[in-house]
Amino acid sequence: MTLYIDPPTWPGHGRLWSHLVSDVSFEELHTFAAAIGCPPRAFERDHYDVPEAHYADAVRAGAREIGSKELVRRLTAAGLRRPKGRAAPG
């Protein structure tokens, strides 16, 4: 299982956020996110939004810390990237 999380640098709703992704499958991502307490509503197209206060929890649970550009590169290479405006694969 390999999950990745970028630093909490993305502002929104008065706090900073990270992105949690898998380079294997969405099933793996959903399972890991549920295990660390991410609500389903935190899933957005191809990642979970993780508030700064829960970043350390994700890392302790096994998510690897990587930069945002590397996170997108790995997600794209795995064929799991779903940019805004593009429909999910059928």
PDB file of C-alpha atoms in Angstrom:
ATOM      1  CA  MET A   1       0.000   0.000   0.000  1.00  0.00           C
ATOM      2  CA  THR A   2       1.463   3.361  -1.011  1.00  0.00           C
ATOM      3  CA  LEU A   3      -0.388   6.526  -0.163  1.00  0.00           C
ATOM      4  CA  TYR A   4       1.036   9.999  -0.585  1.00  0.00           C
ATOM      5  CA  ILE A   5       0.280  13.324   1.046  1.00  0.00           C
ATOM      6  CA  ASP A   6       1.547  16.776   0.141  1.00  0.00           C
ATOM      7  CA  PRO A   7       2.254  19.547   2.671  1.00  0.00           C
ATOM      8  CA  PRO A   8      -0.739  21.474   4.063  1.00  0.00           C
ATOM      9  CA  THR A   9      -0.265  24.600   1.951  1.00  0.00           C
ATOM     10  CA  TRP A  10      -3.626  24.857   0.172  1.00  0.00           C
ATOM     11  CA  PRO A  11      -5.905  27.497   1.759  1.00  0.00           C
ATOM     12  CA  GLY A  12      -9.639  27.037   2.093  1.00  0.00           C
ATOM     13  CA  HIS A  13     -12.374  27.666   4.623  1.00  0.00           C
ATOM     14  CA  GLY A  14     -10.007  29.417   7.029  1.00  0.00           C
ATOM     15  CA  ARG A  15      -7.414  26.645   7.227  1.00  0.00           C
ATOM     16  CA  LEU A  16      -4.691  24.894   5.247  1.00  0.00           C
ATOM     17  CA  TRP A  17      -5.181  21.572   3.469  1.00  0.00           C
ATOM     18  CA  SER A  18      -3.176  18.669   2.069  1.00  0.00           C
ATOM     19  CA  HIS A  19      -4.065  16.216  -0.667  1.00  0.00           C
ATOM     20  CA  LEU A  20      -4.026  12.476   0.009  1.00  0.00           C
ATOM     21  CA  VAL A  21      -3.697  10.151  -3.019  1.00  0.00           C
ATOM     22  CA  SER A  22      -2.942   6.558  -3.959  1.00  0.00           C
ATOM     23  CA  ASP A  23      -0.823   5.472  -6.901  1.00  0.00           C
ATOM     24  CA  VAL A  24      -2.499   2.051  -6.897  1.00  0.00           C
ATOM     25  CA  SER A  25      -6.294   2.440  -6.815  1.00  0.00           C
ATOM     26  CA  PHE A  26      -9.223   4.455  -5.548  1.00  0.00           C
ATOM     27  CA  GLU A  27     -10.219   1.434  -3.452  1.00  0.00           C
ATOM     28  CA  GLU A  28      -6.890   1.623  -1.615  1.00  0.00           C
ATOM     29  CA  LEU A  29      -7.319   5.376  -1.180  1.00  0.00           C
ATOM     30  CA  HIS A  30     -10.868   5.082   0.207  1.00  0.00           C
ATOM     31  CA  THR A  31      -9.843   2.299   2.611  1.00  0.00           C
ATOM     32  CA  PHE A  32      -6.892   4.283   3.972  1.00  0.00           C
ATOM     33  CA  ALA A  33      -8.902   7.513   4.226  1.00  0.00           C
ATOM     34  CA  ALA A  34     -11.666   5.760   6.173  1.00  0.00           C
ATOM     35  CA  ALA A  35      -9.090   4.211   8.519  1.00  0.00           C
ATOM     36  CA  ILE A  36      -7.712   7.655   9.434  1.00  0.00           C
ATOM     37  CA  GLY A  37     -11.169   9.199   9.819  1.00  0.00           C
ATOM     38  CA  CYS A  38     -11.554  11.160   6.572  1.00  0.00           C
ATOM     39  CA  PRO A  39     -15.248  11.581   5.821  1.00  0.00           C
ATOM     40  CA  PRO A  40     -16.451  10.564   2.335  1.00  0.00           C
ATOM     41  CA  ARG A  41     -17.304  14.208   1.604  1.00  0.00           C
ATOM     42  CA  ALA A  42     -13.537  14.993   1.731  1.00  0.00           C
ATOM     43  CA  PHE A  43     -13.036  13.018  -1.527  1.00  0.00           C
ATOM     44  CA  GLU A  44     -12.720  15.247  -4.581  1.00  0.00           C
ATOM     45  CA  ARG A  45     -12.339  13.560  -7.997  1.00  0.00           C
ATOM     46  CA  ASP A  46      -8.992  11.823  -7.330  1.00  0.00           C
ATOM     47  CA  HIS A  47      -7.864  12.805  -3.840  1.00  0.00           C
ATOM     48  CA  TYR A  48      -8.959  13.470  -0.292  1.00  0.00           C
ATOM     49  CA  ASP A  49      -8.621  16.929   1.195  1.00  0.00           C
ATOM     50  CA  VAL A  50      -6.966  16.558   4.600  1.00  0.00           C
ATOM     51  CA  PRO A  51      -6.940  19.523   7.016  1.00  0.00           C
ATOM     52  CA  GLU A  52      -3.597  20.567   8.480  1.00  0.00           C
ATOM     53  CA  ALA A  53      -4.694  19.357  11.931  1.00  0.00           C
ATOM     54  CA  HIS A  54      -4.879  15.758  10.595  1.00  0.00           C
ATOM     55  CA  TYR A  55      -1.729  15.772   8.439  1.00  0.00           C
ATOM     56  CA  ALA A  56       0.393  14.073  11.122  1.00  0.00           C
ATOM     57  CA  ASP A  57      -2.298  11.401  11.588  1.00  0.00           C
ATOM     58  CA  ALA A  58      -2.041  10.455   7.897  1.00  0.00           C
ATOM     59  CA  VAL A  59       1.758  10.315   8.064  1.00  0.00           C
ATOM     60  CA  ARG A  60       1.711   8.203  11.248  1.00  0.00           C
ATOM     61  CA  ALA A  61      -0.700   5.811   9.520  1.00  0.00           C
ATOM     62  CA  GLY A  62       1.755   5.354   6.635  1.00  0.00           C
ATOM     63  CA  ALA A  63       1.178   8.098   4.049  1.00  0.00           C
ATOM     64  CA  ARG A  64       4.474   9.184   2.482  1.00  0.00           C
ATOM     65  CA  GLU A  65       5.220  12.899   2.527  1.00  0.00           C
ATOM     66  CA  ILE A  66       6.010  14.282  -0.939  1.00  0.00           C
ATOM     67  CA  GLY A  67       5.774  17.646  -2.687  1.00  0.00           C
ATOM     68  CA  SER A  68       2.673  18.707  -4.574  1.00  0.00           C
ATOM     69  CA  LYS A  69       4.267  18.446  -8.034  1.00  0.00           C
ATOM     70  CA  GLU A  70       5.536  14.942  -7.295  1.00  0.00           C
ATOM     71  CA  LEU A  71       2.104  13.967  -5.967  1.00  0.00           C
ATOM     72  CA  VAL A  72       0.441  15.019  -9.238  1.00  0.00           C
ATOM     73  CA  ARG A  73       3.175  13.290 -11.263  1.00  0.00           C
ATOM     74  CA  ARG A  74       2.631   9.983  -9.435  1.00  0.00           C
ATOM     75  CA  LEU A  75      -1.149  10.256  -9.675  1.00  0.00           C
ATOM     76  CA  THR A  76      -0.941  10.938 -13.412  1.00  0.00           C
ATOM     77  CA  ALA A  77       1.577   8.128 -14.030  1.00  0.00           C
ATOM     78  CA  ALA A  78      -0.783   5.715 -12.252  1.00  0.00           C
ATOM     79  CA  GLY A  79      -3.638   6.732 -14.586  1.00  0.00           C
ATOM     80  CA  LEU A  80      -5.726   7.966 -11.642  1.00  0.00           C
ATOM     81  CA  ARG A  81      -5.626  11.733 -12.305  1.00  0.00           C
ATOM     82  CA  ARG A  82      -9.074  13.280 -12.830  1.00  0.00           C
ATOM     83  CA  PRO A  83      -8.646  16.997 -13.554  1.00  0.00           C
ATOM     84  CA  LYS A  84     -11.573  19.360 -13.156  1.00  0.00           C
ATOM     85  CA  GLY A  85     -13.848  19.324 -16.166  1.00  0.00           C
ATOM     86  CA  ARG A  86     -12.908  15.785 -17.224  1.00  0.00           C
ATOM     87  CA  ALA A  87     -15.407  13.013 -16.605  1.00  0.00           C
ATOM     88  CA  ALA A  88     -14.386  10.031 -14.519  1.00  0.00           C
ATOM     89  CA  PRO A  89     -13.503   6.956 -16.571  1.00  0.00           C
ATOM     90  CA  GLY A  90     -16.516   4.746 -17.201  1.00  0.00           C
TER      91      GLY A  90
END
